[in-house]
Backbone as a ProteinNet text record, in pm:
[ID]
protein_1_A
[PRIMARY]
MSTQALYRRAVRRETHSPRSALAITIAIVLALVLAWLGTESVLAAIGQQPLLVAPKDIVTAVLTAATAPAPLLVAIGVVAAIVGFILIVLSLAPARQGRRGSIADRTATVVDDRVIAQSLARAASYAGDIDPSQVNVSVGARSARVDVTPTSGRRVDQREIQQAVDAEVASYDFRPALRVKVKLNEQGTVA
[TERTIARY]
70.6	-15.2	96.6	42.5	138.8	134.9	230.4	207.1	82.1	63	-65.2	-144.8	-213.9	-343	-361.9	-230.7	-214.5	-263.2	-226.8	-294.6	-425.5	-468.7	-595	-666.2	-659.3	-714.5	-730.3	-621.1	-601.8	-678.1	-700.1	-784.1	-899.5	-955	-1102.7	-1156	-1039	-1049.2	-1107.3	-1017.5	-1017.6	-1147.9	-1155.7	-1317.3	-1431.9	-1443	-1575.6	-1613	-1725.4	-1749.2	-1786.7	-1757.8	-1788.3	-1898.8	-1947.8	-2129.3	-2126.6	-2004.9	-2016.3	-2102.2	-2166.9	-2227	-2385.1	-2395.6	-2532	-2551.1	-2402.1	-2401.3	-2391.2	-2333.2	-2369.5	-2458.9	-2564.3	-2713	-2802.8	-2768.6	-2858.2	-2819.8	-2689	-2648.3	-2693.7	-2711.1	-2753.4	-2907.8	-2972.3	-3109.8	-3125.6	-3080.3	-3072.1	-3064.3	-2946.5	-2900	-3016.2	-3080.7	-3180.3	-3295.5	-3346.6	-3466.4	-3417.2	-3315.1	-3258.5	-3256.6	-3180.6	-3175	-3310	-3414.3	-3578.7	-3616.1	-3595.9	-3653.7	-3634.1	-3483	-3419.8	-3477.6	-3469.7	-3512.8	-3698.1	-3762.7	-3901.5	-3913.3	-3783.1	-3808.5	-3800.4	-3656.2	-3623.3	-3747.7	-3795	-3908.2	-4014.5	-4061.1	-4171	-4107.4	-3974.7	-3927.7	-3923.7	-3937.7	-3909.9	-4077	-4148.3	-4312	-4299	-4254.6	-4260.1	-4367.7	-4407.5	-4497.7	-4366.6	-4448	-4355.9	-4328.8	-4213.1	-4192.3	-4322	-4324.9	-4403	-4521.9	-4465.4	-4541.2	-4462.3	-4547.7	-4492.5	-4469.4	-4350.1	-4327.5	-4425.3	-4534.1	-4609.5	-4735	-4723.5	-4830.3	-4770.5	-4645	-4572.4	-4562.1	-4567.5	-4594.2	-4707.4	-4821.4	-4960.4	-4980.9	-4932.1	-4974.8	-4891.1	-4812.2	-4714.8	-4789.7	-4832	-4910.5	-5049	-5135.4	-5261.1	-5259.1	-5136.3	-5134.9	-5221.1	-5238.1	-5302.6	-5458.3	-5527.7	-5637.8	-5678.2	-5585.1	-5569.3	-5654.3	-5663.2	-5755.9	-5672	-5715.6	-5615.9	-5553.9	-5604.8	-5541.9	-5451.7	-5443.5	-5307.6	-5215.2	-5227	-5124	-5058.4	-5166.1	-5104.5	-5036.1	-5036.3	-4985.5	-4832.8	-4845.9	-4717.9	-4644.5	-4695.6	-4619.8	-4549.9	-4634.3	-4584.4	-4440.8	-4488.9	-4369.7	-4266.5	-4267.3	-4136.3	-4078.4	-4138	-4118.3	-4029.1	-4093.1	-4028.2	-3875.5	-3857.8	-3768.1	-3647.8	-3673.4	-3600.8	-3566	-3642.2	-3592.3	-3487.7	-3539.6	-3436.5	-3298.7	-3277.7	-3152.7	-3083.4	-3181.2	-3091.6	-3024.3	-3129.3	-3081.1	-2947.9	-2967	-2817.7	-2692	-2702.4	-2620.9	-2571.3	-2629.9	-2574.8	-2534.4	-2592.6	-2573.2	-2446.2	-2373.3	-2222.6	-2250.9	-2130.8	-2120.9	-2015	-2012	-1911.4	-1872.3	-1756.3	-1721.3	-1695.2	-1651.5	-1643.2	-1538.6	-1444.7	-1305.6	-1259.9	-1150.6	-1134.1	-978.4	-958.3	-812.8	-758.4	-593.7	-513.9	-432	-375.5	-261.9	-165.9	-50	81.7	158.1	271.4	385.9	427.3	450.6	494.4	429.8	298.9	232	75.6	-2.5	-154.1	-182.8	-267	-321.2	-486.6	-524.4	-667.3	-676.3	-767.1	-802	-942.9	-975.5	-1109.6	-1187.5	-1307.2	-1362.2	-1362.5	-1358.4	-1369	-1242.1	-1130.1	-1002.6	-1026.7	-1108.3	-1093.3	-1165.3	-1282.5	-1364.2	-1284.6	-1201.5	-1154.6	-1040.4	-1017.6	-897.4	-958	-1081.5	-1190.6	-1232.9	-1241	-1314	-1183.3	-1064.3	-940	-900.9	-925	-911.3	-1021.3	-1153.3	-1273.7	-1229.4	-1210.7	-1168.1	-1054.4	-974.2	-838.8	-861.5	-932.7	-1005.3	-1076.3	-1178.1	-1256.3	-1231.1	-1113.7	-1074	-1170.3	-1216.2	-1330.8	-1324.5	-1329.5	-1314.7	-1317.2	-1280.5	-1274.5	-1422	-1430.4	-1581.7	-1711.1	-1668.7	-1783.4	-1789.1	-1735.2	-1743.2	-1742.7	-1906	-1924.3	-1925.9	-1845.7	-1812.1	-1896.4	-1981.3	-2037.1	-1978.7	-1888	-1883.8	-1920.3	-1992.6	-2074.4	-1997.5	-2085.3	-2003.4	-1941.7	-1999.4	-1930.6	-1924.6	-2003.8	-1982.6	-1967.7	-1941.1	-1877	-1961.8	-2023.1	-2095.2	-1998.5	-1990.1	-1896.5	-1999.2	-2087.1	-2161.8	-2066.8	-2072.9	-1999.1	-2097.6	-2061.8	-2112.9	-2062.2	-2047.3	-1994.5	-1999.9	-1902.4	-1893.5	-1993.6	-2095	-2150.2	-2073.4	-2109.6	-2076.8	-1931.9	-1891.2	-1801.1	-1806.5	-1765.2	-1810.3	-1725.8	-1794.4	-1737.5	-1732	-1641.7	-1646.9	-1674	-1806.5	-1824.3	-1746.4	-1699.8	-1632.1	-1498.1	-1409.5	-1278.7	-1285.6	-1377.8	-1415.7	-1398.8	-1519.4	-1501.6	-1368.9	-1297.7	-1161.5	-1083.6	-1069	-994.7	-1024.9	-1137.2	-1176.4	-1177.8	-1188.3	-1184.6	-1026.6	-924.8	-788	-753.2	-823.4	-766.4	-813.6	-941.9	-981.7	-879.1	-854.8	-782.5	-657.9	-573.4	-467.2	-474.2	-575.2	-620.5	-603.1	-582.8	-581.6	-644.7	-741.8	-854	-979.4	-1002.5	-1113.8	-1221.3	-1354.3	-1406.7	-1384.1	-1352.3	-1324.3	-1481.4	-1425.4	-1540.7	-1583	-1710.6	-1749.2	-1770.9	-1758	-1753.8	-1849.7	-1960.6	-2034.7	-2032.7	-2004.7	-1997.6	-2115.8	-2177.4	-2301.8	-2244.3	-2331	-2285.4	-2418.3	-2414.6	-2525.8	-2573.5	-2682	-2772	-2749	-2755.2	-2723.5	-2577.2	-2530.3	-2410.4	-2412.5	-2282.3	-2268.2	-2194.9	-2211.8	-2145.6	-1998.1	-1908.6	-1755.9	-1726.7
-108.3	-4.1	138.7	224.1	368.3	453.7	522.5	590.3	703.1	783.9	822.6	758.6	636.2	589	532.3	534.9	480.2	611.1	728.8	852	860.3	850.2	854.4	791.5	654.8	557.2	607.7	665.5	714.5	846.4	920.3	1052.1	1018.2	933.1	889.9	843.3	757.8	677.7	760.5	864.8	962.7	1076.7	1098.9	1190.4	1142.7	1010.9	931.2	860.7	841.8	757	650	531	392.7	338.8	245.6	194.9	75.2	96.4	-57.5	-13.1	103.1	109.2	66.9	80.3	55.9	-89.4	-157.4	-284.9	-368.6	-330.8	-368.5	-405.5	-258.1	-260.1	-378.7	-389.3	-501.3	-628.4	-643.6	-787.1	-828.4	-694	-745.7	-766	-682.1	-710.4	-874.5	-895.3	-996.7	-1141.8	-1109.8	-1199.4	-1214.8	-1117.4	-1119	-1166.3	-1173.6	-1245	-1387.7	-1439.6	-1558.3	-1642.8	-1561	-1621.6	-1632.4	-1552.7	-1590.6	-1672.4	-1687.3	-1804.5	-1931	-1958.6	-2077.9	-2098.3	-1983.8	-2015.2	-2093.9	-2037.2	-2066.6	-2215.1	-2244.2	-2385.8	-2470.4	-2421	-2519.2	-2551.9	-2432.2	-2456.1	-2557.1	-2529.3	-2630	-2750.4	-2783.5	-2917.9	-2996.1	-2908.6	-2974.4	-2982.4	-2931.6	-2906.4	-2775.2	-2682.4	-2590.9	-2483.9	-2371.4	-2285.2	-2203.6	-2126.6	-2009.7	-1903.1	-1811.1	-1700.7	-1581.4	-1569.1	-1482.5	-1563.4	-1650.5	-1714.4	-1834	-1948.4	-2068.9	-2078.1	-2172.8	-2169	-2225.7	-2321.1	-2365.5	-2255	-2178.5	-2057.5	-1941.7	-1930	-1829.1	-1928.7	-2027.1	-2085.6	-2090.6	-2129.9	-2098.3	-1949	-1867.4	-1710.3	-1704.2	-1741.9	-1728.9	-1770.9	-1898	-1993.1	-1916.1	-1885.7	-1819.7	-1667	-1587.9	-1428.4	-1416.3	-1491.5	-1435.4	-1411.7	-1484.7	-1463.1	-1361.7	-1288.1	-1181.3	-1056.6	-980.5	-846	-761.3	-713.9	-652.4	-527.6	-425	-336.7	-371.1	-455.7	-537.3	-566.5	-626.1	-655.9	-552.2	-435.6	-319.6	-251.1	-233.1	-173.5	-255.2	-399.9	-465.1	-454	-445.8	-401.7	-268.3	-190.6	-44.9	-35.9	-77	-64	-140.1	-246.5	-297.3	-252.2	-162	-94.5	17.5	88	177.1	184.6	70.2	36.2	10.8	-101.4	-96.6	-14.8	68.8	222.9	319.2	301.5	381.7	324.6	157.7	129.4	140.1	110.2	132.1	285.6	395.1	514.7	544.1	490.4	499.6	419.3	315	228.5	329.5	393.1	439.4	562.8	679.4	790.1	819.7	917.6	968.4	995	919.1	928.2	1015.9	1168.5	1249.2	1305.1	1296.3	1332.2	1501.7	1577.1	1708.4	1760.2	1662	1707	1716.6	1754.4	1785.5	1720.6	1673	1631	1680.9	1666.3	1716.2	1649	1588	1538.1	1572.6	1581.8	1667.9	1552	1580.2	1497.4	1382.4	1400.2	1321.5	1346.4	1383.2	1391.1	1365.9	1331.2	1340.9	1415.3	1516.1	1607.2	1577.6	1575.2	1556.3	1695.7	1771.6	1901	1882.7	1920	1951.6	2066	2067.9	2177.2	2276.4	2238.7	2353.3	2428.1	2375.1	2438	2540.7	2468.7	2597.9	2686	2680.3	2760.9	2889	2816.1	2909.9	3031.3	2948.4	3023.4	3155.7	3080	3185.5	3307.8	3279	3375.9	3475.7	3431.1	3501	3618.7	3534.5	3610.8	3735.4	3711.2	3800.7	3920.9	3881.2	3974.7	4072.7	4029.7	4095.1	4169	4130.1	4228.1	4325.2	4291.2	4400.1	4494.1	4440.9	4508.7	4506.7	4399	4380.2	4229.3	4247.3	4128.8	4006.6	3892.6	3729.3	3694.7	3741.9	3718.4	3762.6	3869.8	3923.5	3836.9	3744.8	3670.5	3529.1	3469.8	3347	3263.7	3144.8	3086	2942.1	2915.8	2743.4	2701.8	2567.2	2517.1	2398	2398.2	2263.3	2187.5	2096.1	1993	2082.5	2194.2	2271.1	2406.6	2473.6	2616.2	2642	2758.1	2828.9	2948.1	2994.9	3107.2	3167.9	3300.2	3398.8	3500.4	3494.6	3629.4	3717.7	3823.8	3927.2	4000.1	4078.2	4136.4	4260.8	4364.7	4472	4523.3	4635.7	4725.7	4830.8	4875.7	4982.1	5114.7	5172.3	5291	5298.6	5206.5	5183.5	5114.3	5157.5	5104	5007	4883.6	4756.1	4693.8	4722.7	4662.5	4537.6	4489.1	4376.6	4293	4376.2	4347.5	4321	4376.1	4346.1	4245	4219.3	4120.9	3974.4	3965.8	3873.4	3876.1	3948	3909.7	3872.7	3871.7	3812.5	3678.7	3660.3	3499.2	3436.7	3492	3422.8	3403.2	3495	3444.3	3337.4	3335	3280.4	3067.8	3102.7	2986.3	2947.7	3015.1	3009.3	2932.8	2965.2	2925.7	2765.6	2714.6	2572.2	2493	2347.5	2287.7	2145.7	2152.6	2051.9	2020.8	1929.5	1867.1	1774.2	1864.2	1914	2077.3	2142.4	2284.6	2370.5	2497	2572.4	2675	2738.8	2864	2915.5	3061.3	3122.9	3253.8	3256.9	3374.4	3439.9	3573.9	3694.8	3712.6	3747.1	3796.3	3903.3	4042.4	4140.9	4164.9	4134.1	4167.8	4320.9	4326.5	4447.4	4528.7	4477	4541.4	4498.2	4611	4592	4568	4556.1	4512.7	4644.5	4666	4733.4	4702.2	4795.8	4712.6	4797
12.9	4.4	0.8	-100.3	-99.8	15.8	60.4	157	141.2	38.3	1.9	43.4	-10.3	35.5	181.8	218	397.2	460.8	390.6	473	456.4	324.4	311.7	371.2	386.4	496	595.7	689.9	828.3	834	740.2	749.4	757.8	700.7	653.3	799.1	861.3	980.3	1072.1	1077.3	1194.1	1180.9	1034.6	1019.7	998.5	1018.8	986.6	1125.7	1161.1	1275.5	1233	1310	1260.9	1289.2	1232.6	1225.6	1349.2	1438.7	1553.5	1642.3	1667.1	1779.7	1752.1	1612.6	1507.1	1550.7	1465.2	1470.6	1601.8	1713.1	1848.6	1886.2	1887.3	1920.1	1885.5	1728.6	1663.6	1709.9	1722.8	1782.7	1910.3	1997.4	2161.2	2161.8	2041.8	2045.3	1982	1882.3	1834.4	1927.3	1991.7	2080.7	2184.7	2212.9	2366.7	2317.6	2184.8	2106.1	2102.6	2071	2062.1	2195	2287.7	2425.1	2486.9	2450.9	2507.6	2420.4	2297.8	2215.9	2284.6	2271.4	2338.5	2494.6	2556.5	2710.8	2689.4	2613.8	2582.5	2533.9	2445.4	2396.9	2542	2576.9	2689.9	2797.8	2828.1	2932.7	2881.6	2742.9	2687.7	2690	2677.6	2624.1	2785.8	2888.8	3045.7	3085.4	3004.5	3081.5	3149.9	3157.6	3252.7	3189	3240.8	3211.4	3119.4	3036.5	2968.1	3037.3	3000.1	3036.8	2999.8	2881.2	2804.8	2717.2	2622.6	2510.9	2500.9	2502.9	2445.2	2324.6	2268.4	2126.5	2033	2092.3	2006.7	1976.9	2078.2	2042.1	1944.9	1961.6	1841.4	1700.8	1709.8	1575.1	1518.3	1603.5	1548.6	1511.7	1588.4	1536.3	1429	1378.5	1286.2	1145.2	1161.7	1049.3	1029	1157.3	1113.4	1118.2	1062.8	1085	967	852.6	713.8	782.5	875.7	901.8	997.4	1030.6	1147	1086.3	1158.4	1088.6	1007.8	881.5	801.3	844.2	941.5	1014.1	1114	1174.3	1224.6	1150.7	1040.8	963.4	899.3	837.6	801.9	919.7	1021.2	1124.1	1149.7	1153.3	1166.9	1064.6	926	796.2	814.6	851.8	875.4	954.7	1073.8	1175.6	1116.5	1056.5	1007.3	874.6	812.4	722.6	749.6	837.3	926.3	1000.2	1056	1114.1	1010	945.1	773.5	735.4	715	635.5	708.8	873	971.9	946.7	961.6	950.3	813.1	674.9	593.5	564	598.9	611.3	723.5	833.1	927.5	878.8	794.3	739.3	628.9	554	437.5	440.3	541	558.6	635.3	571.4	608.1	749.3	804.3	980.6	1003.1	962	959.3	1097.6	1171.9	1289.4	1262	1360.9	1368.6	1345	1208.3	1210.2	1059.3	1002.2	868.4	847	728.2	716.9	627.3	612.3	510.9	466	358.8	320.2	246.3	286.4	264.2	178.6	132	89.4	212.7	313.1	408.2	533.3	551.8	670.2	620	766.3	725.7	832.9	852.6	951.6	969.7	1106.4	1153.3	1214.5	1176.1	1285.1	1298.6	1450.4	1501.8	1460.1	1429.3	1396.4	1507.1	1656.8	1688.9	1715.5	1708.6	1633.6	1549.4	1447	1311.7	1375.9	1417.4	1488	1579.5	1646.5	1730.1	1676.2	1553.2	1458.3	1385.5	1332.6	1250.3	1356.1	1468.6	1583	1592	1642.3	1652.9	1536.2	1400.9	1300	1259.7	1312.3	1329.4	1429.6	1549.9	1610.9	1584	1558.4	1496.4	1412.7	1302.4	1185.8	1217.3	1305.3	1385.1	1482.4	1513.9	1655.9	1770.7	1776.5	1858.8	1990.1	2079.2	2171.1	2125.7	2156.8	2106.2	2146.1	2277	2305.3	2269	2174.3	2122.6	1978	1944.9	1815.1	1832.3	1754.3	1783.6	1634.4	1656.7	1498.1	1536.4	1426.3	1437.4	1312.8	1299.8	1174.1	1171.6	1029.5	979.1	884.5	835.9	730.7	627.9	535.5	460.5	421.2	576.5	596.9	716.3	726.6	919.4	893.6	1009.9	1006	1125.4	1093.1	1177.2	1245.8	1380.6	1428.5	1495	1476.3	1547	1608.9	1720.8	1778.3	1810.6	1773.6	1783.8	1917.5	1967.8	2082.1	2025.5	2127.4	2078.6	2067.3	1990.2	1969.7	1874.6	1829.9	1752.3	1626.7	1500	1373.7	1325.8	1293.2	1251.2	1116	1013.8	866	850.4	834.3	791.1	652	580.5	453.5	508.9	588.3	657.2	709.3	792.9	877.5	756.3	693.6	585.8	484.1	443.6	390.6	472.7	617.9	710.5	719.2	780.9	746.4	649.8	520.2	369.6	357.9	416.8	387.6	490.4	605	670.5	686.9	611.5	548.6	420.4	361.3	231.3	250.5	371.9	415.3	450.2	486.2	541.8	406.5	410.1	297.8	354.9	417.8	471.6	372.9	378.2	300.6	404	410.6	306.7	323.6	224.7	235.5	286.6	354	400.1	324.4	348.8	279.6	413.4	420.8	546.9	519.4	592.3	589.6	748.2	742.4	850.1	844.8	952.9	984.8	1125.6	1083.9	1181.7	1262.5	1400.9	1468.1	1473.7	1459.3	1483	1610.3	1707.1	1868.5	1892.4	1967.6	2022.1	2162.7	2197.5	2327.3	2431.2	2521.7	2633.2	2659.9	2616.6	2690.2	2835.7
[MASK]
+++++++++++++++++++++++++++++++++++++++++++++++++++++++++++++++++++++++++++++++++++++++++++++++++++++++++++++++++++++++++++++++++++++++++++++++++++++++++++++++++++++++++++++++++++++++++++++++

């Protein structure tokens, strides 16, 4: 395996969530159902009372399901379809963590979105000559939003902040890339 392929694999592993929690949950539920069926079968074999339902009653209910009322069958089918649809969506949806990766010649770098948010907040506060506590940054999958609350009585140039934040983002080589939008709040804060 080449070094670049190894780096890509490492970055992908660090920036996407594994599906193990979903798989473990499904495995536990199936194990519990099978353990219950096994216990019911053993109890029926030794002639004891069932815990919930005797295996003979389960088989009879399944075989005579076609004679059940139509609304009940439709409800069971809808619930099964919804559960199946949810499992399919969860298995196919991208499970992106709040991280971004970059691959250079001899290194692979993974940076948390919170670090990027702090960096953008610092760039915006320097460009606007405001306190860093007056800048709030939220980073999404492909975009970042910078909310700036100016100090009352002082003028803040939104275009200058936008240029500074865009220059900061342009200096990054992370994938997926970010689009940044700066929003200047109408009401200021007292310094």
